CSV table of C-alpha atoms in Angstrom, one decimal:
chain,number,residue,atom,x,y,z
X,24,MET,CA,0.1,0.0,0.0
X,25,THR,CA,2.5,2.9,-0.9
X,26,ARG,CA,1.5,5.5,-2.2
X,27,GLN,CA,3.5,7.0,-5.2
X,28,ASP,CA,2.4,11.1,-4.4
X,29,GLY,CA,3.8,11.1,-1.2
X,30,LEU,CA,0.1,11.4,0.0
X,31,ASP,CA,1.3,9.8,3.8
X,32,VAL,CA,0.9,11.0,7.0
X,33,ALA,CA,4.6,11.4,8.4
X,34,GLY,CA,4.7,13.9,5.9
X,35,LEU,CA,1.2,15.6,6.4
X,36,GLN,CA,2.4,15.9,9.5
X,37,ARG,CA,5.6,17.6,8.5
X,38,ARG,CA,3.9,20.0,6.9
X,39,LEU,CA,2.1,20.8,9.4
X,40,ALA,CA,4.5,21.4,12.0
X,41,GLU,CA,6.8,23.9,9.4
X,42,PHE,CA,3.5,25.4,8.7
X,43,ALA,CA,2.4,26.2,12.6
X,44,ALA,CA,6.7,26.9,12.7
X,45,ALA,CA,7.2,30.0,9.9
X,46,ARG,CA,3.9,31.5,11.2
X,47,GLU,CA,5.0,31.3,15.0
X,48,TRP,CA,2.1,30.4,16.0
X,49,GLU,CA,4.0,26.7,18.6
X,50,PRO,CA,3.0,29.3,21.2
X,51,TYR,CA,-0.3,28.3,21.1
X,52,HIS,CA,0.1,24.9,20.0
X,53,THR,CA,0.1,23.3,23.7
X,54,PRO,CA,-1.8,19.9,23.8
X,55,LYS,CA,-4.5,21.6,25.7
X,56,ASN,CA,-5.3,24.1,22.8
X,57,LEU,CA,-5.1,21.7,20.1
X,58,ALA,CA,-7.5,19.0,21.4
X,59,VAL,CA,-9.3,21.5,22.2
X,60,ALA,CA,-9.1,23.0,18.1
X,61,LEU,CA,-9.3,19.4,17.0
X,62,SER,CA,-13.1,19.2,19.3
X,63,VAL,CA,-14.2,21.9,17.8
X,64,GLU,CA,-13.8,21.0,14.2
X,65,ALA,CA,-14.7,17.8,15.2
X,66,SER,CA,-18.5,19.6,16.3
X,67,GLU,CA,-18.2,22.0,13.0
X,68,LEU,CA,-18.1,18.4,11.0
X,69,VAL,CA,-21.1,17.3,13.8
X,70,GLU,CA,-22.9,20.4,12.8
X,71,ILE,CA,-23.6,19.5,8.8
X,72,PHE,CA,-26.0,17.2,10.0
X,73,GLN,CA,-27.4,18.5,13.0
X,74,TRP,CA,-30.6,17.8,11.4
X,75,LEU,CA,-30.9,15.7,8.6
X,76,THR,CA,-31.8,12.2,9.1
X,77,PRO,CA,-29.8,9.2,8.9
X,78,GLU,CA,-30.7,8.6,4.8
X,79,GLN,CA,-29.8,12.0,4.5
X,80,SER,CA,-27.0,12.0,6.4
X,81,ALA,CA,-25.9,9.2,3.7
X,82,ARG,CA,-26.5,11.2,1.0
X,83,VAL,CA,-24.4,14.8,1.8
X,84,MET,CA,-21.3,13.9,-1.0
X,85,GLU,CA,-24.0,14.4,-3.6
X,86,LYS,CA,-23.9,17.6,-3.9
X,87,GLU,CA,-20.6,19.9,-4.2
X,88,GLY,CA,-21.3,22.6,-1.5
X,89,SER,CA,-21.5,20.1,0.9
X,90,ALA,CA,-19.2,17.8,-0.3
X,91,HIS,CA,-16.2,20.1,-0.3
X,92,ARG,CA,-17.5,21.3,3.4
X,93,VAL,CA,-17.6,17.7,4.8
X,94,ARG,CA,-14.1,17.6,3.0
X,95,ASP,CA,-12.7,20.7,4.4
X,96,GLU,CA,-14.0,19.7,7.9
X,97,VAL,CA,-12.6,16.2,7.5
X,98,ALA,CA,-9.2,18.1,6.4
X,99,ASP,CA,-8.9,20.2,9.8
X,100,VAL,CA,-9.8,17.4,12.3
X,101,LEU,CA,-7.4,15.3,10.9
X,102,ALA,CA,-4.6,18.4,10.6
X,103,TYR,CA,-5.2,18.9,14.8
X,104,LEU,CA,-4.9,15.5,15.4
X,105,LEU,CA,-1.5,15.2,13.7
X,106,GLN,CA,-0.2,18.5,15.3
X,107,PHE,CA,-1.5,17.6,18.2
X,108,CYS,CA,0.4,14.2,18.0
X,109,GLU,CA,3.5,16.4,17.1
X,110,VAL,CA,3.8,18.1,20.0
X,111,LEU,CA,3.4,15.2,22.6
X,112,GLY,CA,5.3,13.0,20.3
X,113,ILE,CA,2.6,10.1,19.4
X,114,ASP,CA,2.5,7.9,16.5
X,115,ALA,CA,-1.7,7.9,15.9
X,116,LEU,CA,-0.9,5.2,13.2
X,117,ALA,CA,0.6,2.9,15.6
X,118,ALA,CA,-1.7,4.1,18.5
X,119,LEU,CA,-4.6,2.8,16.1
X,120,SER,CA,-3.6,-0.3,15.3
X,121,ASP,CA,-2.8,-1.6,18.8
X,122,LYS,CA,-6.2,-0.3,19.6
X,123,ILE,CA,-7.9,-2.4,17.2
X,124,ASP,CA,-5.8,-5.8,18.5
X,125,ARG,CA,-7.2,-4.5,21.1
X,126,ASN,CA,-10.7,-4.3,20.1
X,127,GLU,CA,-10.5,-7.8,18.5
X,128,ILE,CA,-10.2,-9.7,21.5
X,129,ARG,CA,-12.5,-7.1,23.3
X,130,PHE,CA,-15.1,-7.6,20.6
X,131,PRO,CA,-15.2,-11.3,19.0
X,132,ALA,CA,-16.3,-11.7,16.0
X,133,LYS,CA,-19.8,-13.4,15.8
I,4,MET,CA,7.8,7.3,3.2
I,5,THR,CA,6.9,3.7,2.9
I,6,ARG,CA,6.3,1.9,5.7
I,7,GLN,CA,7.5,-1.3,6.0
I,8,ASP,CA,5.1,-3.0,8.8
I,9,GLY,CA,2.0,-2.0,6.5
I,10,LEU,CA,0.7,1.0,9.3
I,11,ASP,CA,-0.2,3.1,6.5
I,12,VAL,CA,-3.9,4.6,6.6
I,13,ALA,CA,-5.0,3.1,3.7
I,14,GLY,CA,-4.6,-0.5,5.4
I,15,LEU,CA,-6.3,0.9,9.0
I,16,GLN,CA,-9.3,1.8,7.2
I,17,ARG,CA,-9.2,-1.7,5.7
I,18,ARG,CA,-9.3,-3.6,8.9
I,19,LEU,CA,-11.6,-1.0,10.6
I,20,ALA,CA,-14.0,-1.5,7.8
I,21,GLU,CA,-13.3,-5.3,8.3
I,22,PHE,CA,-14.3,-5.1,11.8
I,23,ALA,CA,-17.1,-3.5,11.7
I,24,ALA,CA,-18.6,-5.6,8.7
I,25,ALA,CA,-17.8,-8.7,11.3
I,26,ARG,CA,-19.3,-7.5,13.8
I,27,GLU,CA,-22.6,-6.5,11.5
I,28,TRP,CA,-22.3,-2.9,12.8
I,29,GLU,CA,-22.6,-1.5,10.3
I,30,PRO,CA,-26.6,-0.1,10.1
I,31,TYR,CA,-25.0,1.7,12.6
I,32,HIS,CA,-23.0,3.2,10.3
I,33,THR,CA,-24.6,6.2,9.5
I,34,PRO,CA,-22.6,9.0,8.4
I,35,LYS,CA,-24.1,11.4,11.1
I,36,ASN,CA,-23.8,8.8,14.1
I,37,LEU,CA,-19.8,8.6,13.2
I,38,ALA,CA,-19.4,12.2,12.8
I,39,VAL,CA,-21.2,12.5,16.0
I,40,ALA,CA,-18.9,10.0,17.6
I,41,LEU,CA,-15.7,11.1,16.4
I,42,SER,CA,-16.7,14.5,18.4
I,43,VAL,CA,-17.5,12.6,21.9
I,44,GLU,CA,-14.7,10.9,21.6
I,45,ALA,CA,-12.7,13.8,21.3
I,46,SER,CA,-14.4,15.5,24.0
I,47,GLU,CA,-12.8,12.8,25.7
I,48,LEU,CA,-9.3,13.8,24.7
I,49,VAL,CA,-10.1,17.6,25.5
I,50,GLU,CA,-11.2,15.7,29.1
I,51,ILE,CA,-8.1,14.5,30.0
I,52,PHE,CA,-6.9,18.2,29.6
I,53,GLN,CA,-9.5,20.3,31.5
I,54,TRP,CA,-9.0,21.0,35.0
I,55,LEU,CA,-5.0,21.2,33.6
I,56,THR,CA,-2.5,24.3,32.8
I,57,PRO,CA,-0.8,24.7,29.9
I,58,GLU,CA,2.6,23.8,31.2
I,59,GLN,CA,1.1,20.7,33.1
I,60,SER,CA,-0.5,20.1,29.9
I,61,ALA,CA,3.0,19.5,27.7
I,62,ARG,CA,3.9,17.0,30.6
I,63,VAL,CA,0.5,14.4,29.9
I,64,MET,CA,3.3,11.5,28.3
I,65,GLU,CA,5.4,11.8,31.7
I,66,LYS,CA,3.2,9.4,33.1
I,67,GLU,CA,2.1,6.1,32.0
I,68,GLY,CA,-1.1,5.9,33.6
I,69,SER,CA,-2.7,9.7,31.2
I,70,ALA,CA,-0.2,8.8,28.3
I,71,HIS,CA,-1.7,5.6,27.9
I,72,ARG,CA,-4.9,7.5,28.5
I,73,VAL,CA,-4.2,10.0,25.8
I,74,ARG,CA,-2.7,7.3,22.9
I,75,ASP,CA,-6.0,5.5,23.5
I,76,GLU,CA,-8.2,8.8,23.0
I,77,VAL,CA,-5.7,9.5,19.8
I,78,ALA,CA,-6.7,6.1,18.2
I,79,ASP,CA,-10.4,6.1,18.8
I,80,VAL,CA,-10.5,9.8,17.1
I,81,LEU,CA,-8.4,8.2,14.2
I,82,ALA,CA,-10.9,5.8,14.4
I,83,TYR,CA,-13.9,7.4,13.7
I,84,LEU,CA,-12.5,9.7,11.2
I,85,LEU,CA,-11.8,6.8,9.0
I,86,GLN,CA,-14.4,5.2,9.3
I,87,PHE,CA,-16.3,8.4,8.5
I,88,CYS,CA,-13.5,9.0,5.3
I,89,GLU,CA,-14.6,4.9,4.7
I,90,VAL,CA,-18.1,5.4,4.1
I,91,LEU,CA,-18.6,9.1,2.1
I,92,GLY,CA,-15.6,7.1,-0.1
I,93,ILE,CA,-13.4,10.7,1.1
I,94,ASP,CA,-9.5,10.5,1.2
I,95,ALA,CA,-8.4,12.2,4.0
I,96,LEU,CA,-4.6,12.7,3.5
I,97,ALA,CA,-5.8,13.9,-0.1
I,98,ALA,CA,-8.3,16.3,1.7
I,99,LEU,CA,-5.7,17.3,3.9
I,100,SER,CA,-2.7,18.0,1.8
I,101,ASP,CA,-5.2,20.4,-0.6
I,102,LYS,CA,-6.4,22.1,2.3
I,103,ILE,CA,-2.6,22.6,3.9
I,104,ASP,CA,-2.7,23.6,-0.3
I,105,ARG,CA,-4.9,26.6,0.3
I,106,ASN,CA,-4.1,27.9,3.9
I,107,GLU,CA,-0.4,28.4,2.7
I,108,ILE,CA,-2.1,31.3,-0.1
I,109,ARG,CA,-4.7,31.9,3.2
I,110,PHE,CA,-2.2,32.9,5.5
I,111,PRO,CA,1.0,33.9,3.9
I,112,ALA,CA,4.1,33.1,6.3
I,113,LYS,CA,6.0,36.2,7.8
Y,27,MET,CA,-35.2,35.6,44.8
Y,28,THR,CA,-38.9,35.4,42.3
Y,29,ARG,CA,-38.2,37.4,39.3
Y,30,GLN,CA,-41.0,40.0,38.8
Y,31,ASP,CA,-39.7,40.5,34.7
Y,32,GLY,CA,-41.0,37.0,34.1
Y,33,LEU,CA,-37.8,35.9,33.0
Y,34,ASP,CA,-37.7,32.5,34.4
Y,35,VAL,CA,-36.6,28.7,33.2
Y,36,ALA,CA,-40.8,27.7,32.4
Y,37,GLY,CA,-41.4,31.1,30.8
Y,38,LEU,CA,-38.7,30.8,28.6
Y,39,GLN,CA,-38.9,27.1,28.0
Y,40,ARG,CA,-43.1,27.9,27.2
Y,41,ARG,CA,-41.4,30.1,24.8
Y,42,LEU,CA,-39.1,28.3,23.1
Y,43,ALA,CA,-41.5,25.1,22.4
Y,44,GLU,CA,-44.1,28.0,20.4
Y,45,PHE,CA,-41.2,29.3,18.9
Y,46,ALA,CA,-40.5,26.0,17.4
Y,47,ALA,CA,-44.0,24.8,16.6
Y,48,ALA,CA,-45.1,28.0,14.5
Y,49,ARG,CA,-42.2,27.1,12.4
Y,50,GLU,CA,-42.8,23.0,12.5
Y,51,TRP,CA,-39.8,23.1,13.9
Y,52,GLU,CA,-41.0,20.2,15.3
Y,53,PRO,CA,-40.2,16.9,13.1
Y,54,TYR,CA,-36.2,18.1,13.5
Y,55,HIS,CA,-36.2,18.4,17.5
Y,56,THR,CA,-35.8,14.5,18.2
Y,57,PRO,CA,-34.1,14.3,21.8
Y,58,LYS,CA,-31.4,13.2,19.7
Y,59,ASN,CA,-30.8,16.3,17.3
Y,60,LEU,CA,-31.3,18.7,20.1
Y,61,ALA,CA,-28.8,16.8,22.0
Y,62,VAL,CA,-26.3,16.9,19.4
Y,63,ALA,CA,-27.3,21.0,18.4
Y,64,LEU,CA,-26.8,21.1,22.4
Y,65,SER,CA,-22.9,19.9,21.9
Y,66,VAL,CA,-22.3,22.4,19.1
Y,67,GLU,CA,-23.0,25.5,20.8
Y,68,ALA,CA,-21.1,24.8,23.3
Y,69,SER,CA,-18.4,24.0,20.8
Y,70,GLU,CA,-19.1,27.4,19.7
Y,71,LEU,CA,-18.7,28.5,23.0
Y,72,VAL,CA,-15.1,26.7,23.7
Y,73,GLU,CA,-14.1,28.4,20.1
Y,74,ILE,CA,-14.2,32.1,21.1
Y,75,PHE,CA,-11.6,31.0,24.2
Y,76,GLN,CA,-9.5,28.3,21.9
Y,77,TRP,CA,-6.2,30.3,21.6
Y,78,LEU,CA,-6.2,32.4,24.6
Y,79,THR,CA,-4.6,32.0,28.1
Y,80,PRO,CA,-6.3,31.3,31.3
Y,81,GLU,CA,-5.6,34.9,32.0
Y,82,GLN,CA,-7.2,37.0,28.7
Y,83,SER,CA,-10.1,34.5,29.3
Y,84,ALA,CA,-10.6,36.1,32.4
Y,85,ARG,CA,-11.1,39.0,29.9
Y,86,VAL,CA,-13.5,38.6,27.3
Y,87,MET,CA,-16.3,40.4,28.7
Y,88,GLU,CA,-14.2,43.7,28.3
Y,89,LYS,CA,-14.5,43.9,25.0
Y,90,GLU,CA,-18.3,44.9,23.1
Y,91,GLY,CA,-17.2,41.7,20.5
Y,92,SER,CA,-16.7,39.7,22.6
Y,93,ALA,CA,-18.8,40.1,25.1
Y,94,HIS,CA,-21.7,39.8,22.6
Y,95,ARG,CA,-20.1,36.7,21.0
Y,96,VAL,CA,-20.2,34.7,24.7
Y,97,ARG,CA,-23.9,36.0,25.4
Y,98,ASP,CA,-24.7,34.8,22.4
Y,99,GLU,CA,-23.3,31.5,22.3
Y,100,VAL,CA,-24.6,31.3,26.2
Y,101,ALA,CA,-28.5,31.8,25.2
Y,102,ASP,CA,-27.8,29.0,22.6
Y,103,VAL,CA,-26.6,26.2,24.8
Y,104,LEU,CA,-29.4,27.3,27.2
Y,105,ALA,CA,-32.0,27.5,24.2
Y,106,TYR,CA,-30.8,23.8,23.0
Y,107,LEU,CA,-30.6,22.5,26.7
Y,108,LEU,CA,-34.2,23.7,27.7
Y,109,GLN,CA,-35.5,22.7,24.5
Y,110,PHE,CA,-34.7,18.9,24.7
Y,111,CYS,CA,-35.7,19.3,28.4
Y,112,GLU,CA,-38.9,20.0,27.2
Y,113,VAL,CA,-39.2,17.3,24.6
Y,114,LEU,CA,-38.4,14.5,27.7
Y,115,GLY,CA,-40.0,16.2,30.1
Y,116,ILE,CA,-37.5,17.0,32.5
Y,117,ASP,CA,-37.3,19.3,35.4
Y,118,ALA,CA,-33.7,20.5,34.4
Y,119,LEU,CA,-33.5,23.3,37.8
Y,120,ALA,CA,-34.3,20.1,39.9
Y,121,ALA,CA,-32.2,17.4,37.7
Y,122,LEU,CA,-28.7,20.6,39.0
Y,123,SER,CA,-30.1,21.1,42.5
Y,124,ASP,CA,-30.9,16.8,43.2
Y,125,LYS,CA,-27.0,17.2,41.7
Y,126,ILE,CA,-25.9,19.8,44.1
Y,127,ASP,CA,-27.1,17.7,47.1
Y,128,ARG,CA,-25.5,14.3,45.7
Y,129,ASN,CA,-21.5,16.3,45.4
Y,130,GLU,CA,-21.9,17.4,48.7
Y,131,ILE,CA,-22.3,13.9,49.9
Y,132,ARG,CA,-19.1,12.8,47.4
Y,133,PHE,CA,-17.3,15.8,47.5
Y,134,PRO,CA,-16.8,16.5,51.6
Y,135,ALA,CA,-15.7,20.0,52.0
Y,136,LYS,CA,-12.9,21.0,53.7
V,28,MET,CA,-44.0,31.6,37.8
V,29,THR,CA,-42.5,31.9,40.8
V,30,ARG,CA,-41.3,28.6,42.3
V,31,GLN,CA,-41.9,27.9,46.1
V,32,ASP,CA,-39.3,26.2,47.1
V,33,GLY,CA,-36.2,28.3,46.2
V,34,LEU,CA,-35.5,25.7,42.3
V,35,ASP,CA,-34.6,28.6,40.7
V,36,VAL,CA,-31.5,29.7,38.4
V,37,ALA,CA,-29.7,32.6,41.2
V,38,GLY,CA,-30.2,30.2,44.2
V,39,LEU,CA,-28.6,27.1,42.1
V,40,GLN,CA,-25.6,29.4,41.2
V,41,ARG,CA,-25.4,30.9,44.3
V,42,ARG,CA,-24.8,27.2,45.5
V,43,LEU,CA,-22.2,26.2,43.1
V,44,ALA,CA,-20.1,29.3,43.6
V,45,GLU,CA,-20.1,28.5,47.5
V,46,PHE,CA,-19.4,24.6,46.8
V,47,ALA,CA,-17.3,25.3,44.3
V,48,ALA,CA,-15.3,28.2,46.9
V,49,ALA,CA,-15.7,25.7,50.2
V,50,ARG,CA,-13.4,23.0,47.9
V,51,GLU,CA,-10.9,25.8,46.7
V,52,TRP,CA,-12.0,25.3,43.1
V,53,GLU,CA,-12.3,28.5,41.8
V,54,PRO,CA,-8.5,28.9,40.8
V,55,TYR,CA,-10.0,26.0,38.6
V,56,HIS,CA,-12.4,28.0,37.8
V,57,THR,CA,-11.5,29.5,34.5
V,58,PRO,CA,-13.8,31.3,32.0
V,59,LYS,CA,-11.8,28.7,29.1
V,60,ASN,CA,-12.1,25.9,31.8
V,61,LEU,CA,-15.5,26.1,32.4
V,62,ALA,CA,-16.8,26.4,28.7
V,63,VAL,CA,-14.2,23.7,27.8
V,64,ALA,CA,-15.9,21.3,30.9
V,65,LEU,CA,-19.5,21.9,29.2
V,66,SER,CA,-18.6,20.9,26.0
V,67,VAL,CA,-17.4,17.8,27.3
V,68,GLU,CA,-20.4,17.6,29.7
V,69,ALA,CA,-22.9,18.3,26.4
V,70,SER,CA,-20.6,15.3,24.6
V,71,GLU,CA,-21.3,13.2,27.5
V,72,LEU,CA,-24.9,13.6,26.7
V,73,VAL,CA,-24.7,13.2,23.5
V,74,GLU,CA,-23.4,9.4,23.8
V,75,ILE,CA,-26.1,8.6,25.0
V,76,PHE,CA,-27.7,9.0,22.3
V,77,GLN,CA,-24.8,8.1,19.9
V,78,TRP,CA,-26.3,4.8,18.2
V,79,LEU,CA,-29.8,5.5,19.0
V,80,THR,CA,-32.1,5.9,15.8
V,81,PRO,CA,-34.4,9.3,15.8
V,82,GLU,CA,-37.0,6.8,17.3
V,83,GLN,CA,-35.2,5.0,20.2
V,84,SER,CA,-33.7,8.7,21.4
V,85,ALA,CA,-37.3,9.1,22.1
V,86,ARG,CA,-38.1,6.6,24.0
V,87,VAL,CA,-34.2,7.0,26.2
V,88,MET,CA,-36.5,8.5,29.7
V,89,GLU,CA,-38.4,4.4,29.6
V,90,LYS,CA,-35.7,2.6,31.3
V,91,GLU,CA,-34.7,3.9,34.8
V,92,GLY,CA,-30.7,2.8,33.7
V,93,SER,CA,-30.4,5.7,30.8
V,94,ALA,CA,-33.4,8.2,32.0
V,95,HIS,CA,-31.2,8.9,35.4
V,96,ARG,CA,-27.9,8.8,33.1
V,97,VAL,CA,-30.2,11.8,30.8
V,98,ARG,CA,-31.0,13.8,33.9
V,99,ASP,CA,-27.8,13.3,35.5
V,100,GLU,CA,-26.0,15.2,32.2
V,101,VAL,CA,-28.4,17.7,32.5
V,102,ALA,CA,-27.8,18.9,35.8
V,103,ASP,CA,-23.8,19.2,34.5
V,104,VAL,CA,-24.3,20.6,31.4
V,105,LEU,CA,-26.8,23.4,33.5
V,106,ALA,CA,-23.8,23.0,36.3
V,107,TYR,CA,-20.8,24.4,34.1
V,108,LEU,CA,-23.0,26.5,31.5
V,109,LEU,CA,-24.4,28.5,34.9
V,110,GLN,CA,-20.8,29.0,36.5
V,111,PHE,CA,-19.7,30.0,33.6
V,112,CYS,CA,-21.7,32.8,33.8
V,113,GLU,CA,-20.8,33.2,37.3
V,114,VAL,CA,-17.6,34.1,36.9
V,115,LEU,CA,-18.6,36.3,33.4
V,116,GLY,CA,-21.4,38.5,35.4
V,117,ILE,CA,-23.7,36.8,32.5
V,118,ASP,CA,-27.7,36.5,33.2
V,119,ALA,CA,-27.9,33.5,31.3
V,120,LEU,CA,-31.8,34.0,31.6
V,121,ALA,CA,-31.9,38.1,29.1
V,122,ALA,CA,-29.6,36.8,27.2
V,123,LEU,CA,-31.4,33.8,26.0
V,124,SER,CA,-34.7,36.3,26.4
V,125,ASP,CA,-32.5,38.7,23.8
V,126,LYS,CA,-31.4,35.7,21.7
V,127,ILE,CA,-35.6,35.1,21.4
V,128,ASP,CA,-37.0,38.5,20.8
V,129,ARG,CA,-34.0,38.5,18.0
V,130,ASN,CA,-35.1,34.9,16.6
V,131,GLU,CA,-38.5,36.4,16.5
V,132,ILE,CA,-37.3,38.9,13.5
V,133,ARG,CA,-34.8,37.3,11.9
V,134,PHE,CA,-37.7,33.3,11.5
V,135,PRO,CA,-40.9,35.0,10.7
V,136,ALA,CA,-42.6,32.4,11.8
V,137,LYS,CA,-45.3,30.8,8.7
C-alpha cells in the first residue's frame, strides 16, 4: 500500500509543523489547545449533519457544496489530530493499530 | 515514506471496515452517527486536559497512566475519522493536503 | 428570589416551544438532534477561547465584540438545553438541585 | 411563575459558587476551563444517543437506567453553564430572552 504521491501521514505531519513554525504559531499549540481545537473542528463536522435524518446524512457527498464542506472539516480534524500527536510525540497509526488489536480480543466477531 | 510494517492509513481503514462488517455494526455506521462518535471521542481526549494549566498539559505523556489514556483517545478519534471517510468515500490525506495548499495562500508566512 | 420580569426558566422554555411549533420545527427536534445541537453550540462557545491563555480568557467580556459573542453562545446553549428538557419532560433545575445534593456528599468540603 | 421551593437559577448559581469556594476549586474555574468542561459534559449527554435511531432516542426516559443518566448529564451541563456565567457576570436568562426576541425577527413564523 505505498502511495507514490508522497501523501502519507508522516509527510503531512511534517508539513503542518513547518507551516506552524513559519507563522510563529507554536506558543499557541499547547497539547491542551490542540485537543480543544480538534474537538471544535469535530463539532463543525457534526454541525453539517445535525438536522439530517440518517438517510439524508448518507447522501451528503451528492451536492458539491456540502461535499466540499465535509472534506474541508475532515481536513481540519486530521490537521489538529496530527499536530496534537506531533507536539506529544505520539504515533497515531501505531496507536490505532494497537487499539484494533485490543478491540479484536474485547469484541469477538460473531 | 513507505512503512514496511503495513501501518498506513489505507490498511488501517480496511481493517476497521472488516472489523465493523464482522460484527454487523454497519447499520449503525451512518455518516451522521460516525461524525457524532468522532466528536464524542474528541471530547474524551479534551477531558484529560480540562483542568490542566498549559504547562501541565505539556507533561501529560510523562506518567504512564495518562500517556496510555491519551494514546487510546487518539486511536479512537482516528478510528472514527477513518470510518467516516470510508462510508463517504473521502480520501482524508488528499483532503488535508489540499487544505494545507489553500492555507499556504490564505495565511502567508512572515 | 422571584423575578418580577417573567424571566424564568419555565417561561423561556414555553416561549421556545411555541417558537418551534410556529415554525413547524418539531419533527427535527428529536432528543438526539437537540443533544447534538447543544454540543455544537457548546463548542462554538469554546471556540471563542481556544487560543486564549487562562488570563486572556478572564477578560473576554471587556470588549463589546467578544462579550456579545459569548452572551449569544450562552443563549444558544441554554436554548437547546431547555428544548431538550421540554421534549423529554425533564425538570432541569430539579435535576441540578439533586446533583448538588449528591455532590455535597461525594466531595466533602475541606 | 414563582417557585415556592427555591429552585431558581439565581439560587442554584449561588449554591454552585459556594460549593466551588468551599473546595477551593476557584483557581481551576477560568472561563476557558468552564467552557471546555461544559462542552465535555454536553458530549457525555450526546454519547447516550450516539447509536440510537431518532425513534429510540425519543424513548430514552422509559428505562430508569438511561433516564437517570440523561438527568445527570443535564445537571452537569447546566452546572457548568451557570458557573461559566457566574465568573463572567452573565445573566443567562436575559441572554436567552434577548436571543429569542432577535430570532422572532430573523425567522418569521409561517
